[in-house]
N, CA, C and O atoms as a GROMACS GRO file, in nm:
protein
  496
    1MET      N    1   0.692   3.706   0.772
    1MET     CA    2   0.656   3.598   0.683
    1MET      C    3   0.567   3.499   0.757
    1MET      O    4   0.607   3.440   0.857
    2THR      N    5   0.446   3.482   0.706
    2THR     CA    6   0.354   3.389   0.768
    2THR      C    7   0.317   3.276   0.675
    2THR      O    8   0.227   3.198   0.707
    3SER      N    9   0.382   3.263   0.562
    3SER     CA   10   0.348   3.156   0.469
    3SER      C   11   0.416   3.027   0.515
    3SER      O   12   0.538   3.013   0.509
    4ALA      N   13   0.335   2.937   0.558
    4ALA     CA   14   0.385   2.806   0.602
    4ALA      C   15   0.347   2.704   0.497
    4ALA      O   16   0.237   2.707   0.443
    5ALA      N   17   0.438   2.614   0.470
    5ALA     CA   18   0.409   2.508   0.373
    5ALA      C   19   0.299   2.419   0.428
    5ALA      O   20   0.305   2.375   0.543
    6THR      N   21   0.199   2.393   0.345
    6THR     CA   22   0.090   2.304   0.386
    6THR      C   23   0.132   2.161   0.361
    6THR      O   24   0.168   2.123   0.250
    7LYS      N   25   0.127   2.082   0.466
    7LYS     CA   26   0.165   1.943   0.455
    7LYS      C   27   0.046   1.864   0.402
    7LYS      O   28  -0.064   1.872   0.456
    8ALA      N   29   0.069   1.786   0.297
    8ALA     CA   30  -0.037   1.703   0.240
    8ALA      C   31  -0.073   1.595   0.340
    8ALA      O   32   0.014   1.544   0.411
    9PRO      N   33  -0.202   1.559   0.347
    9PRO     CA   34  -0.241   1.453   0.439
    9PRO      C   35  -0.178   1.320   0.396
    9PRO      O   36  -0.148   1.298   0.278
   10SER      N   37  -0.160   1.232   0.493
   10SER     CA   38  -0.101   1.102   0.466
   10SER      C   39  -0.195   0.993   0.514
   10SER      O   40  -0.299   1.021   0.575
   11GLU      N   41  -0.158   0.871   0.488
   11GLU     CA   42  -0.240   0.757   0.525
   11GLU      C   43  -0.217   0.718   0.672
   11GLU      O   44  -0.115   0.752   0.731
   12THR      N   45  -0.313   0.646   0.728
   12THR     CA   46  -0.294   0.585   0.859
   12THR      C   47  -0.311   0.434   0.843
   12THR      O   48  -0.392   0.388   0.762
   13VAL      N   49  -0.234   0.359   0.921
   13VAL     CA   50  -0.235   0.213   0.911
   13VAL      C   51  -0.280   0.156   1.045
   13VAL      O   52  -0.225   0.190   1.149
   14THR      N   53  -0.381   0.068   1.040
   14THR     CA   54  -0.431   0.001   1.160
   14THR      C   55  -0.409  -0.148   1.146
   14THR      O   56  -0.471  -0.212   1.060
   15PRO      N   57  -0.321  -0.207   1.228
   15PRO     CA   58  -0.299  -0.352   1.222
   15PRO      C   59  -0.426  -0.428   1.259
   15PRO      O   60  -0.498  -0.389   1.350
   16LEU      N   61  -0.452  -0.538   1.188
   16LEU     CA   62  -0.567  -0.623   1.218
   16LEU      C   63  -0.525  -0.759   1.272
   16LEU      O   64  -0.579  -0.806   1.372
   17PHE      N   65  -0.429  -0.822   1.204
   17PHE     CA   66  -0.396  -0.961   1.237
   17PHE      C   67  -0.253  -0.990   1.193
   17PHE      O   68  -0.208  -0.944   1.088
   18GLU      N   69  -0.182  -1.067   1.275
   18GLU     CA   70  -0.048  -1.111   1.238
   18GLU      C   71  -0.027  -1.250   1.296
   18GLU      O   72  -0.054  -1.274   1.414
   19HIS      N   73   0.022  -1.344   1.211
   19HIS     CA   74   0.043  -1.480   1.260
   19HIS      C   75   0.145  -1.549   1.169
   19HIS      O   76   0.136  -1.540   1.047
   20PRO      N   77   0.241  -1.620   1.231
   20PRO     CA   78   0.333  -1.699   1.149
   20PRO      C   79   0.255  -1.805   1.071
   20PRO      O   80   0.160  -1.863   1.122
   21LEU      N   81   0.296  -1.829   0.948
   21LEU     CA   82   0.231  -1.933   0.869
   21LEU      C   83   0.277  -2.069   0.924
   21LEU      O   84   0.398  -2.095   0.930
   22PRO      N   85   0.185  -2.155   0.964
   22PRO     CA   86   0.224  -2.279   1.031
   22PRO      C   87   0.301  -2.377   0.943
   22PRO      O   88   0.383  -2.453   0.995
   23ASP      N   89   0.277  -2.377   0.814
   23ASP     CA   90   0.342  -2.474   0.726
   23ASP      C   91   0.448  -2.414   0.637
   23ASP      O   92   0.500  -2.480   0.547
   24VAL      N   93   0.483  -2.286   0.661
   24VAL     CA   94   0.585  -2.219   0.581
   24VAL      C   95   0.682  -2.151   0.679
   24VAL      O   96   0.661  -2.036   0.719
   25GLU      N   97   0.785  -2.222   0.714
   25GLU     CA   98   0.880  -2.170   0.814
   25GLU      C   99   0.940  -2.038   0.768
   25GLU      O  100   0.982  -2.023   0.654
   26GLY      N  101   0.943  -1.942   0.861
   26GLY     CA  102   1.005  -1.813   0.833
   26GLY      C  103   0.915  -1.711   0.766
   26GLY      O  104   0.961  -1.602   0.732
   27LYS      N  105   0.786  -1.745   0.745
   27LYS     CA  106   0.693  -1.652   0.680
   27LYS      C  107   0.579  -1.617   0.775
   27LYS      O  108   0.535  -1.700   0.854
   28THR      N  109   0.532  -1.492   0.765
   28THR     CA  110   0.423  -1.442   0.849
   28THR      C  111   0.314  -1.382   0.762
   28THR      O  112   0.342  -1.316   0.662
   29PHE      N  113   0.189  -1.404   0.801
   29PHE     CA  114   0.072  -1.345   0.738
   29PHE      C  115   0.031  -1.225   0.823
   29PHE      O  116   0.014  -1.238   0.944
   30THR      N  117   0.015  -1.108   0.760
   30THR     CA  118  -0.025  -0.987   0.831
   30THR      C  119  -0.133  -0.918   0.750
   30THR      O  120  -0.127  -0.913   0.628
   31SER      N  121  -0.233  -0.863   0.819
   31SER     CA  122  -0.334  -0.781   0.751
   31SER      C  123  -0.348  -0.648   0.825
   31SER      O  124  -0.339  -0.642   0.947
   32VAL      N  125  -0.372  -0.542   0.747
   32VAL     CA  126  -0.388  -0.408   0.800
   32VAL      C  127  -0.497  -0.336   0.721
   32VAL      O  128  -0.529  -0.374   0.608
   33VAL      N  129  -0.555  -0.233   0.782
   33VAL     CA  130  -0.644  -0.142   0.710
   33VAL      C  131  -0.568  -0.011   0.694
   33VAL      O  132  -0.513   0.043   0.790
   34VAL      N  133  -0.565   0.039   0.570
   34VAL     CA  134  -0.499   0.165   0.540
   34VAL      C  135  -0.607   0.267   0.504
   34VAL      O  136  -0.685   0.246   0.411
   35ARG      N  137  -0.610   0.377   0.578
   35ARG     CA  138  -0.710   0.481   0.555
   35ARG      C  139  -0.644   0.604   0.495
   35ARG      O  140  -0.541   0.651   0.544
   36PHE      N  141  -0.706   0.656   0.389
   36PHE     CA  142  -0.658   0.776   0.321
   36PHE      C  143  -0.763   0.885   0.334
   36PHE      O  144  -0.872   0.871   0.278
   37PRO      N  145  -0.734   0.994   0.406
   37PRO     CA  146  -0.827   1.106   0.405
   37PRO      C  147  -0.835   1.165   0.264
   37PRO      O  148  -0.753   1.129   0.179
   38PRO      N  149  -0.929   1.252   0.238
   38PRO     CA  150  -0.935   1.316   0.105
   38PRO      C  151  -0.799   1.375   0.067
   38PRO      O  152  -0.733   1.440   0.148
   39SER      N  153  -0.760   1.352  -0.057
   39SER     CA  154  -0.635   1.404  -0.117
   39SER      C  155  -0.507   1.347  -0.055
   39SER      O  156  -0.399   1.396  -0.085
   40ALA      N  157  -0.517   1.247   0.030
   40ALA     CA  158  -0.398   1.192   0.095
   40ALA      C  159  -0.315   1.112  -0.004
   40ALA      O  160  -0.367   1.050  -0.097
   41ARG      N  161  -0.184   1.115   0.020
   41ARG     CA  162  -0.090   1.045  -0.068
   41ARG      C  163   0.019   0.983   0.019
   41ARG      O  164   0.075   1.050   0.106
   42ALA      N  165   0.050   0.856  -0.006
   42ALA     CA  166   0.160   0.789   0.064
   42ALA      C  167   0.291   0.824  -0.004
   42ALA      O  168   0.294   0.850  -0.124
   43LYS      N  169   0.398   0.824   0.072
   43LYS     CA  170   0.531   0.843   0.014
   43LYS      C  171   0.569   0.717  -0.063
   43LYS      O  172   0.525   0.608  -0.028
   44PRO      N  173   0.651   0.731  -0.169
   44PRO     CA  174   0.698   0.611  -0.241
   44PRO      C  175   0.762   0.513  -0.141
   44PRO      O  176   0.832   0.553  -0.049
   45HIS      N  177   0.736   0.385  -0.164
   45HIS     CA  178   0.784   0.285  -0.069
   45HIS      C  179   0.798   0.148  -0.135
   45HIS      O  180   0.758   0.127  -0.250
   46ARG      N  181   0.854   0.058  -0.059
   46ARG     CA  182   0.867  -0.082  -0.097
   46ARG      C  183   0.821  -0.167   0.020
   46ARG      O  184   0.810  -0.119   0.133
   47HIS      N  185   0.795  -0.295  -0.008
   47HIS     CA  186   0.756  -0.389   0.096
   47HIS      C  187   0.855  -0.504   0.105
   47HIS      O  188   0.817  -0.617   0.139
   48GLY      N  189   0.981  -0.476   0.075
   48GLY     CA  190   1.087  -0.576   0.088
   48GLY      C  191   1.057  -0.701   0.009
   48GLY      O  192   1.024  -0.694  -0.110
   49THR      N  193   1.068  -0.816   0.074
   49THR     CA  194   1.045  -0.944   0.007
   49THR      C  195   0.901  -0.992   0.024
   49THR      O  196   0.870  -1.106  -0.009
   50ALA      N  197   0.813  -0.905   0.076
   50ALA     CA  198   0.674  -0.945   0.100
   50ALA      C  199   0.595  -0.952  -0.031
   50ALA      O  200   0.617  -0.874  -0.123
   51PHE      N  201   0.504  -1.048  -0.036
   51PHE     CA  202   0.400  -1.051  -0.138
   51PHE      C  203   0.284  -0.972  -0.078
   51PHE      O  204   0.246  -0.997   0.037
   52VAL      N  205   0.227  -0.877  -0.154
   52VAL     CA  206   0.125  -0.787  -0.101
   52VAL      C  207  -0.001  -0.796  -0.187
   52VAL      O  208   0.005  -0.797  -0.310
   53TYR      N  209  -0.115  -0.803  -0.119
   53TYR     CA  210  -0.246  -0.800  -0.184
   53TYR      C  211  -0.324  -0.684  -0.124
   53TYR      O  212  -0.335  -0.674  -0.002
   54ALA      N  213  -0.377  -0.595  -0.209
   54ALA     CA  214  -0.454  -0.479  -0.163
   54ALA      C  215  -0.595  -0.483  -0.222
   54ALA      O  216  -0.612  -0.506  -0.342
   55TYR      N  217  -0.695  -0.462  -0.136
   55TYR     CA  218  -0.836  -0.465  -0.174
   55TYR      C  219  -0.900  -0.334  -0.130
   55TYR      O  220  -0.888  -0.296  -0.014
   56VAL      N  221  -0.968  -0.266  -0.221
   56VAL     CA  222  -1.031  -0.137  -0.190
   56VAL      C  223  -1.164  -0.162  -0.118
   56VAL      O  224  -1.258  -0.216  -0.176
   57LEU      N  225  -1.168  -0.121   0.009
   57LEU     CA  226  -1.289  -0.135   0.089
   57LEU      C  227  -1.388  -0.022   0.062
   57LEU      O  228  -1.510  -0.043   0.061
   58SER      N  229  -1.335   0.100   0.039
   58SER     CA  230  -1.421   0.215   0.010
   58SER      C  231  -1.340   0.321  -0.063
   58SER      O  232  -1.217   0.328  -0.050
   59GLY      N  233  -1.411   0.403  -0.138
   59GLY     CA  234  -1.346   0.513  -0.208
   59GLY      C  235  -1.277   0.469  -0.336
   59GLY      O  236  -1.307   0.363  -0.392
   60THR      N  237  -1.184   0.552  -0.381
   60THR     CA  238  -1.111   0.530  -0.506
   60THR      C  239  -0.964   0.561  -0.481
   60THR      O  240  -0.930   0.665  -0.424
   61VAL      N  241  -0.877   0.470  -0.523
   61VAL     CA  242  -0.734   0.483  -0.499
   61VAL      C  243  -0.659   0.474  -0.631
   61VAL      O  244  -0.688   0.388  -0.714
   62ARG      N  245  -0.563   0.563  -0.651
   62ARG     CA  246  -0.473   0.555  -0.766
   62ARG      C  247  -0.342   0.492  -0.718
   62ARG      O  248  -0.293   0.521  -0.609
   63SER      N  249  -0.289   0.405  -0.803
   63SER     CA  250  -0.168   0.332  -0.767
   63SER      C  251  -0.078   0.316  -0.889
   63SER      O  252  -0.125   0.301  -1.002
   64ARG      N  253   0.052   0.319  -0.862
   64ARG     CA  254   0.150   0.293  -0.969
   64ARG      C  255   0.265   0.213  -0.910
   64ARG      O  256   0.322   0.252  -0.808
   65LEU      N  257   0.296   0.103  -0.974
   65LEU     CA  258   0.408   0.017  -0.934
   65LEU      C  259   0.517   0.026  -1.039
   65LEU      O  260   0.489   0.015  -1.159
   66ASP      N  261   0.640   0.045  -0.996
   66ASP     CA  262   0.756   0.048  -1.086
   66ASP      C  263   0.728   0.140  -1.205
   66ASP      O  264   0.687   0.255  -1.186
   67ASP      N  265   0.751   0.092  -1.326
   67ASP     CA  266   0.732   0.173  -1.447
   67ASP      C  267   0.596   0.149  -1.513
   67ASP      O  268   0.574   0.194  -1.626
   68GLU      N  269   0.506   0.080  -1.445
   68GLU     CA  270   0.374   0.054  -1.501
   68GLU      C  271   0.292   0.183  -1.504
   68GLU      O  272   0.324   0.277  -1.432
   69PRO      N  273   0.188   0.188  -1.587
   69PRO     CA  274   0.103   0.307  -1.587
   69PRO      C  275   0.024   0.319  -1.457
   69PRO      O  276   0.004   0.220  -1.386
   70VAL      N  277  -0.022   0.440  -1.426
   70VAL     CA  278  -0.108   0.464  -1.311
   70VAL      C  279  -0.240   0.393  -1.336
   70VAL      O  280  -0.297   0.401  -1.445
   71ARG      N  281  -0.289   0.325  -1.232
   71ARG     CA  282  -0.419   0.258  -1.240
   71ARG      C  283  -0.509   0.313  -1.130
   71ARG      O  284  -0.462   0.352  -1.023
   72THR      N  285  -0.638   0.317  -1.158
   72THR     CA  286  -0.737   0.362  -1.060
   72THR      C  287  -0.821   0.243  -1.018
   72THR      O  288  -0.873   0.169  -1.102
   73TYR      N  289  -0.834   0.225  -0.886
   73TYR     CA  290  -0.909   0.114  -0.829
   73TYR      C  291  -1.024   0.167  -0.746
   73TYR      O  292  -1.008   0.261  -0.668
   74ARG      N  293  -1.140   0.106  -0.763
   74ARG     CA  294  -1.261   0.147  -0.691
   74ARG      C  295  -1.302   0.038  -0.593
   74ARG      O  296  -1.247  -0.073  -0.596
   75ARG      N  297  -1.398   0.068  -0.508
   75ARG     CA  298  -1.447  -0.028  -0.409
   75ARG      C  299  -1.471  -0.164  -0.474
   75ARG      O  300  -1.536  -0.175  -0.578
   76GLY      N  301  -1.416  -0.267  -0.412
   76GLY     CA  302  -1.432  -0.404  -0.462
   76GLY      C  303  -1.324  -0.449  -0.557
   76GLY      O  304  -1.319  -0.567  -0.593
   77GLU      N  305  -1.235  -0.359  -0.599
   77GLU     CA  306  -1.126  -0.396  -0.689
   77GLU      C  307  -0.998  -0.417  -0.608
   77GLU      O  308  -0.986  -0.370  -0.495
   78SER      N  309  -0.902  -0.488  -0.669
   78SER     CA  310  -0.780  -0.521  -0.596
   78SER      C  311  -0.661  -0.530  -0.690
   78SER      O  312  -0.675  -0.532  -0.812
   79TRP      N  313  -0.541  -0.536  -0.629
   79TRP     CA  314  -0.417  -0.559  -0.702
   79TRP      C  315  -0.320  -0.632  -0.611
   79TRP      O  316  -0.343  -0.644  -0.491
   80PHE      N  317  -0.210  -0.680  -0.671
   80PHE     CA  318  -0.105  -0.740  -0.590
   80PHE      C  319   0.027  -0.676  -0.626
   80PHE      O  320   0.044  -0.618  -0.734
   81GLU      N  321   0.120  -0.686  -0.533
   81GLU     CA  322   0.256  -0.635  -0.554
   81GLU      C  323   0.352  -0.751  -0.535
   81GLU      O  324   0.351  -0.817  -0.431
   82ALA      N  325   0.436  -0.773  -0.633
   82ALA     CA  326   0.537  -0.878  -0.624
   82ALA      C  327   0.647  -0.835  -0.528
   82ALA      O  328   0.669  -0.715  -0.509
   83PRO      N  329   0.716  -0.930  -0.467
   83PRO     CA  330   0.827  -0.894  -0.379
   83PRO      C  331   0.926  -0.802  -0.451
   83PRO      O  332   0.961  -0.826  -0.567
   84GLY      N  333   0.970  -0.696  -0.380
   84GLY     CA  334   1.067  -0.602  -0.436
   84GLY      C  335   1.008  -0.490  -0.519
   84GLY      O  336   1.081  -0.400  -0.560
   85ALA      N  337   0.877  -0.492  -0.544
   85ALA     CA  338   0.815  -0.388  -0.626
   85ALA      C  339   0.831  -0.251  -0.560
   85ALA      O  340   0.831  -0.239  -0.438
   86HIS      N  341   0.846  -0.149  -0.643
   86HIS     CA  342   0.854  -0.011  -0.595
   86HIS      C  343   0.717   0.051  -0.612
   86HIS      O  344   0.670   0.069  -0.724
   87HIS      N  345   0.652   0.085  -0.501
   87HIS     CA  346   0.521   0.147  -0.506
   87HIS      C  347   0.543   0.298  -0.516
   87HIS      O  348   0.559   0.367  -0.415
   88VAL      N  349   0.543   0.347  -0.638
   88VAL     CA  350   0.578   0.486  -0.667
   88VAL      C  351   0.465   0.581  -0.628
   88VAL      O  352   0.490   0.694  -0.585
   89LEU      N  353   0.339   0.536  -0.643
   89LEU     CA  354   0.224   0.622  -0.616
   89LEU      C  355   0.115   0.541  -0.547
   89LEU      O  356   0.080   0.432  -0.592
   90THR      N  357   0.064   0.593  -0.439
   90THR     CA  358  -0.060   0.545  -0.376
   90THR      C  359  -0.128   0.669  -0.324
   90THR      O  360  -0.075   0.738  -0.237
   91GLU      N  361  -0.248   0.698  -0.377
   91GLU     CA  362  -0.317   0.818  -0.332
   91GLU      C  363  -0.468   0.803  -0.342
   91GLU      O  364  -0.520   0.726  -0.422
   92ASN      N  365  -0.536   0.879  -0.256
   92ASN     CA  366  -0.681   0.888  -0.264
   92ASN      C  367  -0.713   0.975  -0.386
   92ASN      O  368  -0.666   1.088  -0.396
   93ALA      N  369  -0.793   0.921  -0.476
   93ALA     CA  370  -0.826   0.994  -0.599
   93ALA      C  371  -0.926   1.108  -0.574
   93ALA      O  372  -0.946   1.193  -0.660
   94SER      N  373  -0.988   1.109  -0.457
   94SER     CA  374  -1.089   1.210  -0.427
   94SER      C  375  -1.035   1.317  -0.333
   94SER      O  376  -0.959   1.289  -0.240
   95GLY      N  377  -1.074   1.439  -0.359
   95GLY     CA  378  -1.040   1.549  -0.270
   95GLY      C  379  -1.146   1.573  -0.165
   95GLY      O  380  -1.131   1.661  -0.080
   96THR      N  381  -1.256   1.495  -0.170
   96THR     CA  382  -1.366   1.518  -0.076
   96THR      C  383  -1.408   1.395   0.004
   96THR      O  384  -1.474   1.408   0.108
   97ARG      N  385  -1.372   1.276  -0.041
   97ARG     CA  386  -1.416   1.153   0.027
   97ARG      C  387  -1.295   1.069   0.068
   97ARG      O  388  -1.195   1.064  -0.004
   98PRO      N  389  -1.304   1.002   0.183
   98PRO     CA  390  -1.193   0.915   0.225
   98PRO      C  391  -1.191   0.787   0.142
   98PRO      O  392  -1.287   0.754   0.072
   99ALA      N  393  -1.080   0.716   0.150
   99ALA     CA  394  -1.065   0.585   0.085
   99ALA      C  395  -1.002   0.491   0.187
   99ALA      O  396  -0.932   0.534   0.278
  100GLU      N  397  -1.029   0.362   0.169
  100GLU     CA  398  -0.980   0.264   0.266
  100GLU      C  399  -0.943   0.135   0.194
  100GLU      O  400  -1.016   0.087   0.108
  101LEU      N  401  -0.828   0.079   0.233
  101LEU     CA  402  -0.779  -0.046   0.175
  101LEU      C  403  -0.763  -0.152   0.283
  101LEU      O  404  -0.729  -0.120   0.397
  102LEU      N  405  -0.787  -0.277   0.248
  102LEU     CA  406  -0.743  -0.391   0.326
  102LEU      C  407  -0.617  -0.440   0.258
  102LEU      O  408  -0.619  -0.471   0.139
  103VAL      N  409  -0.506  -0.448   0.331
  103VAL     CA  410  -0.379  -0.491   0.272
  103VAL      C  411  -0.331  -0.614   0.348
  103VAL      O  412  -0.327  -0.616   0.471
  104VAL      N  413  -0.295  -0.718   0.271
  104VAL     CA  414  -0.248  -0.844   0.326
  104VAL      C  415  -0.104  -0.866   0.280
  104VAL      O  416  -0.073  -0.849   0.162
  105PHE      N  417  -0.018  -0.905   0.374
  105PHE     CA  418   0.123  -0.930   0.346
  105PHE      C  419   0.157  -1.075   0.380
  105PHE      O  420   0.112  -1.128   0.481
  106VAL      N  421   0.236  -1.138   0.295
  106VAL     CA  422   0.306  -1.260   0.331
  106VAL      C  423   0.453  -1.222   0.324
  106VAL      O  424   0.508  -1.198   0.217
  107SER      N  425   0.515  -1.216   0.443
  107SER     CA  426   0.649  -1.158   0.452
  107SER      C  427   0.743  -1.249   0.530
  107SER      O  428   0.700  -1.345   0.595
  108ASP      N  429   0.872  -1.218   0.522
  108ASP     CA  430   0.971  -1.286   0.604
  108ASP      C  431   0.946  -1.243   0.749
  108ASP      O  432   0.937  -1.124   0.778
  109THR      N  433   0.937  -1.340   0.837
  109THR     CA  434   0.911  -1.312   0.978
  109THR      C  435   1.016  -1.216   1.034
  109THR      O  436   1.136  -1.236   1.018
  110GLY      N  437   0.967  -1.110   1.099
  110GLY     CA  438   1.055  -1.012   1.163
  110GLY      C  439   1.102  -0.899   1.073
  110GLY      O  440   1.162  -0.804   1.122
  111GLU      N  441   1.075  -0.906   0.944
  111GLU     CA  442   1.116  -0.799   0.852
  111GLU      C  443   1.014  -0.686   0.853
  111GLU      O  444   0.895  -0.712   0.870
  112PRO      N  445   1.058  -0.558   0.835
  112PRO     CA  446   0.961  -0.448   0.828
  112PRO      C  447   0.870  -0.465   0.706
  112PRO      O  448   0.913  -0.512   0.601
  113LEU      N  449   0.744  -0.425   0.722
  113LEU     CA  450   0.648  -0.439   0.613
  113LEU      C  451   0.656  -0.327   0.511
  113LEU      O  452   0.608  -0.341   0.399
  114LYS      N  453   0.717  -0.214   0.550
  114LYS     CA  454   0.724  -0.100   0.459
  114LYS      C  455   0.854  -0.027   0.482
  114LYS      O  456   0.893  -0.001   0.595
  115THR      N  457   0.923   0.005   0.372
  115THR     CA  458   1.046   0.083   0.380
  115THR      C  459   1.038   0.195   0.277
  115THR      O  460   0.967   0.184   0.177
  116ALA      N  461   1.113   0.302   0.302
  116ALA     CA  462   1.116   0.414   0.207
  116ALA      C  463   1.170   0.364   0.074
  116ALA      O  464   1.259   0.279   0.070
  117GLY      N  465   1.116   0.417  -0.031
  117GLY     CA  466   1.161   0.380  -0.165
  117GLY      C  467   1.196   0.502  -0.244
  117GLY      O  468   1.118   0.596  -0.251
  118SER      N  469   1.312   0.501  -0.304
  118SER     CA  470   1.358   0.614  -0.383
  118SER      C  471   1.318   0.593  -0.528
  118SER      O  472   1.331   0.482  -0.579
  119PRO      N  473   1.270   0.697  -0.597
  119PRO     CA  474   1.236   0.684  -0.739
  119PRO      C  475   1.354   0.636  -0.823
  119PRO      O  476   1.334   0.575  -0.928
  120GLN      N  477   1.478   0.662  -0.777
  120GLN     CA  478   1.594   0.620  -0.854
  120GLN      C  479   1.630   0.473  -0.827
  120GLN      O  480   1.703   0.411  -0.905
  121ALA      N  481   1.581   0.417  -0.716
  121ALA     CA  482   1.617   0.279  -0.680
  121ALA      C  483   1.551   0.184  -0.779
  121ALA      O  484   1.431   0.194  -0.806
  122ARG      N  485   1.627   0.093  -0.831
  122ARG     CA  486   1.578  -0.003  -0.929
  122ARG      C  487   1.622  -0.141  -0.885
  122ARG      O  488   1.734  -0.159  -0.838
  123SER      N  489   1.535  -0.238  -0.901
  123SER     CA  490   1.577  -0.375  -0.875
  123SER      C  491   1.630  -0.432  -1.005
  123SER      O  492   1.580  -0.398  -1.112
  124GLY      N  493   1.729  -0.516  -0.997
  124GLY     CA  494   1.785  -0.563  -1.122
  124GLY      C  495   1.838  -0.699  -1.119
  124GLY      O  496   1.888  -0.748  -1.221
   0.00000   0.00000   0.00000
């Protein structure tokens, strides 16, 4: 048997900047660049209590939060994620071109910026 499961490509995250907010005790501002090779898809996840802003630097990205419909974002478009949102889908819409996001977080200082999210997990 030589049939090996092909692993789908995933995203890579490059930290850019992190700094505690000077006038908001206990909160940190963080920015990262997220790169998606062609056909790459992130696993479902959450960002805890962070407020998240995502801006498409290049390519086309499909995204779905909670029970909302899937949306497609192109270069120059953006979205935000409220604290506790379940990011069910994030993927490069192209099978031939990479995509890149600038993602900004305002989070609780010291908390992880990304955690695994289960499709069954619901905030209530």
